[in-house]
Short mmCIF file of C-alpha atoms in Angstrom, two decimals:
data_model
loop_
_atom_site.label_atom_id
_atom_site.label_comp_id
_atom_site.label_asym_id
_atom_site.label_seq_id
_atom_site.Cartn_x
_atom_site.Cartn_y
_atom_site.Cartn_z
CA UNK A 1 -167.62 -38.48 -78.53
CA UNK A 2 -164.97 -37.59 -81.41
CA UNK A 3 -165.82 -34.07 -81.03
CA UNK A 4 -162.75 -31.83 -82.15
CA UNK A 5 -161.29 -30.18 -79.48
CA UNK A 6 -161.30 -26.73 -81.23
CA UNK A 7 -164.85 -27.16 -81.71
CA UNK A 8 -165.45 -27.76 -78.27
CA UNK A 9 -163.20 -24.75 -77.25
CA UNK A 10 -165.05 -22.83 -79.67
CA UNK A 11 -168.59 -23.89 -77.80
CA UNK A 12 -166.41 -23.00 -74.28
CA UNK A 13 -165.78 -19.43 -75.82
CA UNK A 14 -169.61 -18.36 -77.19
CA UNK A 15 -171.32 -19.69 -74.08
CA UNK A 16 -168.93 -17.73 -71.69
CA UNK A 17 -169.67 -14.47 -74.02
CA UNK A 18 -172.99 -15.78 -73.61
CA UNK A 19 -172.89 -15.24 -69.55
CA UNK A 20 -170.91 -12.18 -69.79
CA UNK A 21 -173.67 -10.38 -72.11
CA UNK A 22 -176.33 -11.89 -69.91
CA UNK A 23 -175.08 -10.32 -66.65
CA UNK A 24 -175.18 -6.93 -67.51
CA UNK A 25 -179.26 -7.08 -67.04
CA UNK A 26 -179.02 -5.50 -63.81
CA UNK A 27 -177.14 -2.78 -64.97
CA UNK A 28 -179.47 -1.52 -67.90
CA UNK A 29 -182.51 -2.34 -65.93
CA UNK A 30 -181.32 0.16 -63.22
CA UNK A 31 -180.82 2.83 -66.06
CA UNK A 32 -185.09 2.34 -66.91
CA UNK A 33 -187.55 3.65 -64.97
CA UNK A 34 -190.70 1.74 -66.91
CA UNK A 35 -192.31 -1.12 -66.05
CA UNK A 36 -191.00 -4.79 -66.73
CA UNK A 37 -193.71 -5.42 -69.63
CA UNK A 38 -192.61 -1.97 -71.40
CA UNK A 39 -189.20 -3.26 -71.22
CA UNK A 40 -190.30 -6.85 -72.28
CA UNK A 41 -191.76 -5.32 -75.33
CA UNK A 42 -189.11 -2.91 -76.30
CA UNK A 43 -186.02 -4.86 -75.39
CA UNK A 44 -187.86 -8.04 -77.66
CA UNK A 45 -188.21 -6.10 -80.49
CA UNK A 46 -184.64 -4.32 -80.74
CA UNK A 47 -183.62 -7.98 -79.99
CA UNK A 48 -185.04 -9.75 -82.26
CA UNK A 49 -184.86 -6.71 -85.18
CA UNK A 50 -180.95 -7.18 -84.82
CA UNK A 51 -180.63 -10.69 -84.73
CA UNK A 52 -182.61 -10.53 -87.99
CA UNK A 53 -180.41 -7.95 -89.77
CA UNK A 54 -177.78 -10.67 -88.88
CA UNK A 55 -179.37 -13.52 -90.50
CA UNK A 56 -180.03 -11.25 -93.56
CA UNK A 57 -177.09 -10.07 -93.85
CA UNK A 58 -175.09 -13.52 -93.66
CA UNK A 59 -177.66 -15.80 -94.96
CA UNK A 60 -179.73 -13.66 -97.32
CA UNK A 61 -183.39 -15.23 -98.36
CA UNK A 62 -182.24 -18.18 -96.65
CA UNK A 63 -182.48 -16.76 -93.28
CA UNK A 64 -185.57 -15.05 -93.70
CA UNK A 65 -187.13 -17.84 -94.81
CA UNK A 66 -185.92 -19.63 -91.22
CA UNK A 67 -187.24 -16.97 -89.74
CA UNK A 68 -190.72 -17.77 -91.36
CA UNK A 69 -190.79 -21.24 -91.70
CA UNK A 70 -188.27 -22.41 -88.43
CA UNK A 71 -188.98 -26.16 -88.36
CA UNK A 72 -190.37 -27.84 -85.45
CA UNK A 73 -186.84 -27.86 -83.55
CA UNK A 74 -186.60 -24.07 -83.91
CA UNK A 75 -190.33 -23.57 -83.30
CA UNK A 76 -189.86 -25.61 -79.92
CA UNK A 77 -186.63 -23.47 -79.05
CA UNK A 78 -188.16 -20.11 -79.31
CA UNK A 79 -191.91 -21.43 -77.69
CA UNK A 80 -189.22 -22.80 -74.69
CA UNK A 81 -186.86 -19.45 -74.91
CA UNK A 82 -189.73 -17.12 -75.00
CA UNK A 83 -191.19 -19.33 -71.73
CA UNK A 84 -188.27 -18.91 -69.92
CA UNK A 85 -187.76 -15.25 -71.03
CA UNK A 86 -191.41 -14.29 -70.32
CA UNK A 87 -191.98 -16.30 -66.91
CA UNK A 88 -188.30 -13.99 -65.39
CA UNK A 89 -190.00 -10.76 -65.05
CA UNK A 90 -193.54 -11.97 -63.05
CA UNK A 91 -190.84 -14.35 -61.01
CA UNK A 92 -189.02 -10.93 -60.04
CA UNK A 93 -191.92 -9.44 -59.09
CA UNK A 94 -193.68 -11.97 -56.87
CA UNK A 95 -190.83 -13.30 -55.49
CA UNK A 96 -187.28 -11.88 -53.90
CA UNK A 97 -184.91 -11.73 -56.53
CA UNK A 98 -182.35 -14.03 -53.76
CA UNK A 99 -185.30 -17.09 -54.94
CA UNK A 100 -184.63 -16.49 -58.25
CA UNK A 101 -180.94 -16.80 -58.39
CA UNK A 102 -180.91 -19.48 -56.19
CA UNK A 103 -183.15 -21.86 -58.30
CA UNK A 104 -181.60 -20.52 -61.98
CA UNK A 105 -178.00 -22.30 -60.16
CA UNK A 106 -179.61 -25.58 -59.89
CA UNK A 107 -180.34 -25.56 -63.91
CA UNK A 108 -177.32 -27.21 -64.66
CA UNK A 109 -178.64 -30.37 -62.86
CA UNK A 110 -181.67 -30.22 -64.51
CA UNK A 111 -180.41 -29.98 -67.74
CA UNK A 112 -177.99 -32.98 -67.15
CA UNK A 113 -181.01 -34.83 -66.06
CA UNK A 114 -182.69 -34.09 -68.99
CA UNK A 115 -180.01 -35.06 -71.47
CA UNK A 116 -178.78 -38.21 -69.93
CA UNK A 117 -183.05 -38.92 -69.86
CA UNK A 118 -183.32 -37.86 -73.60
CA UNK A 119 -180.11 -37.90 -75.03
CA UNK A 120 -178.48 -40.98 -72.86
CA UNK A 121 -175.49 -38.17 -72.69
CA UNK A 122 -174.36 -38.83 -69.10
CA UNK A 123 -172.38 -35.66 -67.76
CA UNK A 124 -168.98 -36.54 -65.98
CA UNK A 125 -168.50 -36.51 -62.15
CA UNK A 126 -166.11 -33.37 -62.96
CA UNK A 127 -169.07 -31.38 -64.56
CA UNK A 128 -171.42 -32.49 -62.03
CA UNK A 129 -169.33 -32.11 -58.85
CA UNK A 130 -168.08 -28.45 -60.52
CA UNK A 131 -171.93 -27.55 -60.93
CA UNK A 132 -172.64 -28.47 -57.37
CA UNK A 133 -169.53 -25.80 -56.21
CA UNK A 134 -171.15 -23.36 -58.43
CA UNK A 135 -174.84 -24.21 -56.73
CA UNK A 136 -172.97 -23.72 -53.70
CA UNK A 137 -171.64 -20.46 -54.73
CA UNK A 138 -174.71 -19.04 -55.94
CA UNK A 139 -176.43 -19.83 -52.84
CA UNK A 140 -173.45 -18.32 -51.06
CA UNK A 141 -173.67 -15.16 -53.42
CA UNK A 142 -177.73 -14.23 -53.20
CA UNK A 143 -177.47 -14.84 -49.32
CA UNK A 144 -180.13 -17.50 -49.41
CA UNK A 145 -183.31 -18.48 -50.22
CA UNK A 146 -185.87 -16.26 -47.53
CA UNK A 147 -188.37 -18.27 -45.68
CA UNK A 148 -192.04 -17.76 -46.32
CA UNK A 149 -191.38 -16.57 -50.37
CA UNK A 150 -194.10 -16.16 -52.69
CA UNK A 151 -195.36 -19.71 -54.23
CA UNK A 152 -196.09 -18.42 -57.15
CA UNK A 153 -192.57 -16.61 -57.62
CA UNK A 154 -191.49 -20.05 -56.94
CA UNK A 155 -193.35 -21.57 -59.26
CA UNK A 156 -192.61 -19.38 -61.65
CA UNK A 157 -188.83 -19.55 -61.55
CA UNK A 158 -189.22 -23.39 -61.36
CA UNK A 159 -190.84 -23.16 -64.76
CA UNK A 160 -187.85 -21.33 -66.53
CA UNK A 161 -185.68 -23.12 -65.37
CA UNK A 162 -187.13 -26.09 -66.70
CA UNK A 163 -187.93 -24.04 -70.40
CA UNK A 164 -183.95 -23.10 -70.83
CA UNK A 165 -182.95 -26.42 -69.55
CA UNK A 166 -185.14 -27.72 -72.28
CA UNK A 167 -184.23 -25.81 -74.24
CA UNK A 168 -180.33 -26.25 -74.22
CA UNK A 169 -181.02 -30.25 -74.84
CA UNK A 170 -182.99 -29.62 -77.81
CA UNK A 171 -180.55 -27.06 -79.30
CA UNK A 172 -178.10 -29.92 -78.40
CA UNK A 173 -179.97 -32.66 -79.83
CA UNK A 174 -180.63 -30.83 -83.39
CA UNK A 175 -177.39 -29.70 -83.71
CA UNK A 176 -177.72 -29.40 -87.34
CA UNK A 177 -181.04 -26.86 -87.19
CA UNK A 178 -179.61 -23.37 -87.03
CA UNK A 179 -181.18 -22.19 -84.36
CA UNK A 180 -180.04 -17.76 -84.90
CA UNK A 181 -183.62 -17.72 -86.44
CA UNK A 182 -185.19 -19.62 -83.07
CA UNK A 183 -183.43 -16.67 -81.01
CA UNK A 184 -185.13 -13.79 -83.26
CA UNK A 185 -188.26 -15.55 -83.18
CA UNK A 186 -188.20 -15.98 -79.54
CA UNK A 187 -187.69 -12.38 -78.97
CA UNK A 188 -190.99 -11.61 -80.73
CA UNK A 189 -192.84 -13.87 -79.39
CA UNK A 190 -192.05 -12.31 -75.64
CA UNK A 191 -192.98 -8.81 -77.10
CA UNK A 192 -196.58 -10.58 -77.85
CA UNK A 193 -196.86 -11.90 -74.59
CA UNK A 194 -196.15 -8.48 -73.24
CA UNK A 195 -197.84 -5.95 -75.08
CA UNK A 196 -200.87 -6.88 -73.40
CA UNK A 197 -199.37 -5.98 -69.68
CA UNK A 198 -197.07 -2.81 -70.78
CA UNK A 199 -198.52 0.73 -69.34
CA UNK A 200 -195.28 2.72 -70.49
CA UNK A 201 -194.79 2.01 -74.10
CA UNK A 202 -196.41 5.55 -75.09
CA UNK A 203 -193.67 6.81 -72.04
CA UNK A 204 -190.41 5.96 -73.70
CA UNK A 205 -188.68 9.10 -74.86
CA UNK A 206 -185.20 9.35 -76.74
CA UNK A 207 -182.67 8.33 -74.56
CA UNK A 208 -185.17 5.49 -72.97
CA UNK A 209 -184.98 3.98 -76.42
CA UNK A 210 -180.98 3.93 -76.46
CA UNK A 211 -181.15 2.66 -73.39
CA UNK A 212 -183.90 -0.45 -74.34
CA UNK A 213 -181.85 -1.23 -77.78
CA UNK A 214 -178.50 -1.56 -75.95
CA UNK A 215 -180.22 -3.71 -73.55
CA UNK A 216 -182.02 -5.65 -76.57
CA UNK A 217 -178.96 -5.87 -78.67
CA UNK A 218 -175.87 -6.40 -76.41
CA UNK A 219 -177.65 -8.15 -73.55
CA UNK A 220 -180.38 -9.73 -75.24
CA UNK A 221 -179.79 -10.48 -78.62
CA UNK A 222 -175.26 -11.47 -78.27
CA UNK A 223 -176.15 -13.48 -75.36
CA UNK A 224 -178.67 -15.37 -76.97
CA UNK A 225 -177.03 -15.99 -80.04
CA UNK A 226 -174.41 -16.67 -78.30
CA UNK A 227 -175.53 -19.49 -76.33
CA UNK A 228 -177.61 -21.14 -78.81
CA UNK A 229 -174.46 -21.60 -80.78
CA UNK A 230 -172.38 -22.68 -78.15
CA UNK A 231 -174.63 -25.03 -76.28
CA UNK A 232 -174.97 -27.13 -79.88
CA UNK A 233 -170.77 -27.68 -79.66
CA UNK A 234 -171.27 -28.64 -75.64
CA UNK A 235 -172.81 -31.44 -73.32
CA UNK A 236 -176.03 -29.81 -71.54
CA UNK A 237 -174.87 -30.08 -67.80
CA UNK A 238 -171.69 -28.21 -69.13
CA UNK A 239 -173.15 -25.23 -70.96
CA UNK A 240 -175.48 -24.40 -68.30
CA UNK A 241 -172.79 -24.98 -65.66
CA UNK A 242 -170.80 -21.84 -67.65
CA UNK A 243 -173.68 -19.51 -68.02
CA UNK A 244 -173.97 -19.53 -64.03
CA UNK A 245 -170.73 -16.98 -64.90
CA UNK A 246 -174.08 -14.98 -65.34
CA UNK A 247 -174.91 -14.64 -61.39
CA UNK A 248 -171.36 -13.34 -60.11
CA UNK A 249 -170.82 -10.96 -62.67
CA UNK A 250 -173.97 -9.40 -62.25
CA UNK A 251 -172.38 -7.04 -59.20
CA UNK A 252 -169.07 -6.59 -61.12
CA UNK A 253 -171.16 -4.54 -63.94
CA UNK A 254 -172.74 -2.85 -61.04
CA UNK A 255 -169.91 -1.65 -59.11
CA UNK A 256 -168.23 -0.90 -62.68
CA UNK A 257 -171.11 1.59 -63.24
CA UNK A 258 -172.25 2.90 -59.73
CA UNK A 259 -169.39 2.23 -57.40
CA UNK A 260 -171.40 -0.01 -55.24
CA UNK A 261 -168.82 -2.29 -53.89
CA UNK A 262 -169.91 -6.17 -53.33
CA UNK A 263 -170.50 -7.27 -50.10
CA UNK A 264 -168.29 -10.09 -48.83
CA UNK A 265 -170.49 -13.08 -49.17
CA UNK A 266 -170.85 -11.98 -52.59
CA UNK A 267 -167.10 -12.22 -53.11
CA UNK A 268 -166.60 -15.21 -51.58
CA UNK A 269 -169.28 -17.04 -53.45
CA UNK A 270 -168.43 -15.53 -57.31
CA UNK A 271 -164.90 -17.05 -56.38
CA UNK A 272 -166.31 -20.45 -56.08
CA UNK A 273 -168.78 -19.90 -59.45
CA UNK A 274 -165.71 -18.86 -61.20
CA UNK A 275 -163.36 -21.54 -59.70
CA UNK A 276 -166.06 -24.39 -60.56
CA UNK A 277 -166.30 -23.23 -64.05
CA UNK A 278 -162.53 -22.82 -64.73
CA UNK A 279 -161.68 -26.29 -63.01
CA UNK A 280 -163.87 -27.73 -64.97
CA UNK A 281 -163.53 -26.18 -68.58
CA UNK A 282 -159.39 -26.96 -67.13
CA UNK A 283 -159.95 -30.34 -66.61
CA UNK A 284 -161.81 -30.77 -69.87
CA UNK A 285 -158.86 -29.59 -71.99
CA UNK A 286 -156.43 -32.07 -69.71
CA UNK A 287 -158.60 -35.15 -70.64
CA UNK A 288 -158.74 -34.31 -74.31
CA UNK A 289 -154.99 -34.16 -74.20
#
């Protein structure tokens, strides 16, 4: 409760860079013509290789040996990361990728629940009425969930939401784990699970790998980092209420790159993701005077 307010505006800062790495997926996945398991693979292991340079570089040994030997905390962070990660791309495939947006919105509910459940941290009526704006604006932004979609899609997006939103409490709850290691580790662990399923790995020529370790550094590996440090400095319901920055940006990138403009709805609805999110990182600074 006595949290410093630089700390928290610190956690505010990494989980928006968080988001904002996070929503360029779209872009570099448009740039790759493999299949989602080749890019599983590839984007996991330029991921996780640079996360580890990091950790060797800043922590020496140390980090290494986190790597190695992460603790039950971290071990439950990348098993729940890597679950999330690895449940995305099957979602995407048997569902419409509108399902899939919808249901990631409603994760900062879920991972209020789950903290006020586990942590007794009750998130305030400002985060939870800003998070249903955002929900709002999601739905508003994808167009809406389709009738008749894919149970298993369903199902599938259903479980990652429930893995990150997990995920974020525990981070939360051991604040004083570091958790960089848990975001390498997860990374390799998805290139496991997707080895098996990739068809194009023997396919990937020069500028295919450029492509796969931008994607597995900037996207992958920043936002990831990113967030697990930030979400330890924030409530739950509030760090997952500012990565759903994640869902409008995605088209910004998009037009940025291919001059595809957004249609309206789109508009319309990233306004009221971005308004939630700003009102209530806004009205978080007012009550901390």
């Amino acid at each position: 409760m006595g949290q410093p307010r630089s700390e928290r505006g610190l956690g505010i800062a990494l989980v928006v860079a968080a988001a904002i790495a996070w929503s360029t997926a779209p872009f570099f996945t448009r740039l790759l013509p493999f299949d989602p398991w080749t890019i599983l693979f590839w984007r996991g292991l330029f991921a996780g290789g640079l996360i580890t340079v990091l950790l060797v570089v800043m922590q020496g040994r140390a980090g290494l040996r986190q790597l190695l030997a992460p603790g039950k905390a971290g071990l439950l962070v990348a098993s729940l990361s890597a679950i999330g990660m690895v449940s995305f791309i099957p979602a995407l495939q048997m569902t419409d990728v509108m399902n899939v947006a919808v249901l990631i919105a409603t994760q900062p509910f879920v991972a209020a629940a789950l903290a006020w459940l586990w942590l007794n941290e009750a998130a305030t009526w400002r985060t939870l009425i800003a998070s249903l704006i955002a929900f709002a604006g999601v739905v508003i932004t994808v167009g809406g969930v389709r009738a008749g979609a894919d149970l298993g899609g369903i199902a599938l997006s259903c479980l990652m939401v429930l893995a990150i939103s997990t995920m974020t409490v525990v981070v939360r709850r051991h604040r004083e784990t570091s958790m960089v290691a848990a975001a390498a580790l997860s990374n390799f662990i998805g290139s496991l699970v997707g080895l098996p399923f990739a068809h194009d790995i023997a396919h990937v020529g020069g500028n295919g790998f450029a492509i796969l370790a931008m994607f597995g550094c900037l996207q992958v590996a920043l936002g990831l980092t990113f967030y697990m440090l930030g979400s330890r400095l924030l409530p739950s319901g509030q760090a997952s209420l500012i990565a759903t920055l994640e869902t409008p940006l995605m088209p910004f990138w998009i037009w940025v790159a291919f001059r595809e403009i957004p249609a309206v709805h789109a508009l319309i609805g990233g306004a009221l993701v971005i308004g939630a999110v700003v009102a209530d990182i806004a009205g978080d600074r007012r009550s901390r005077g």
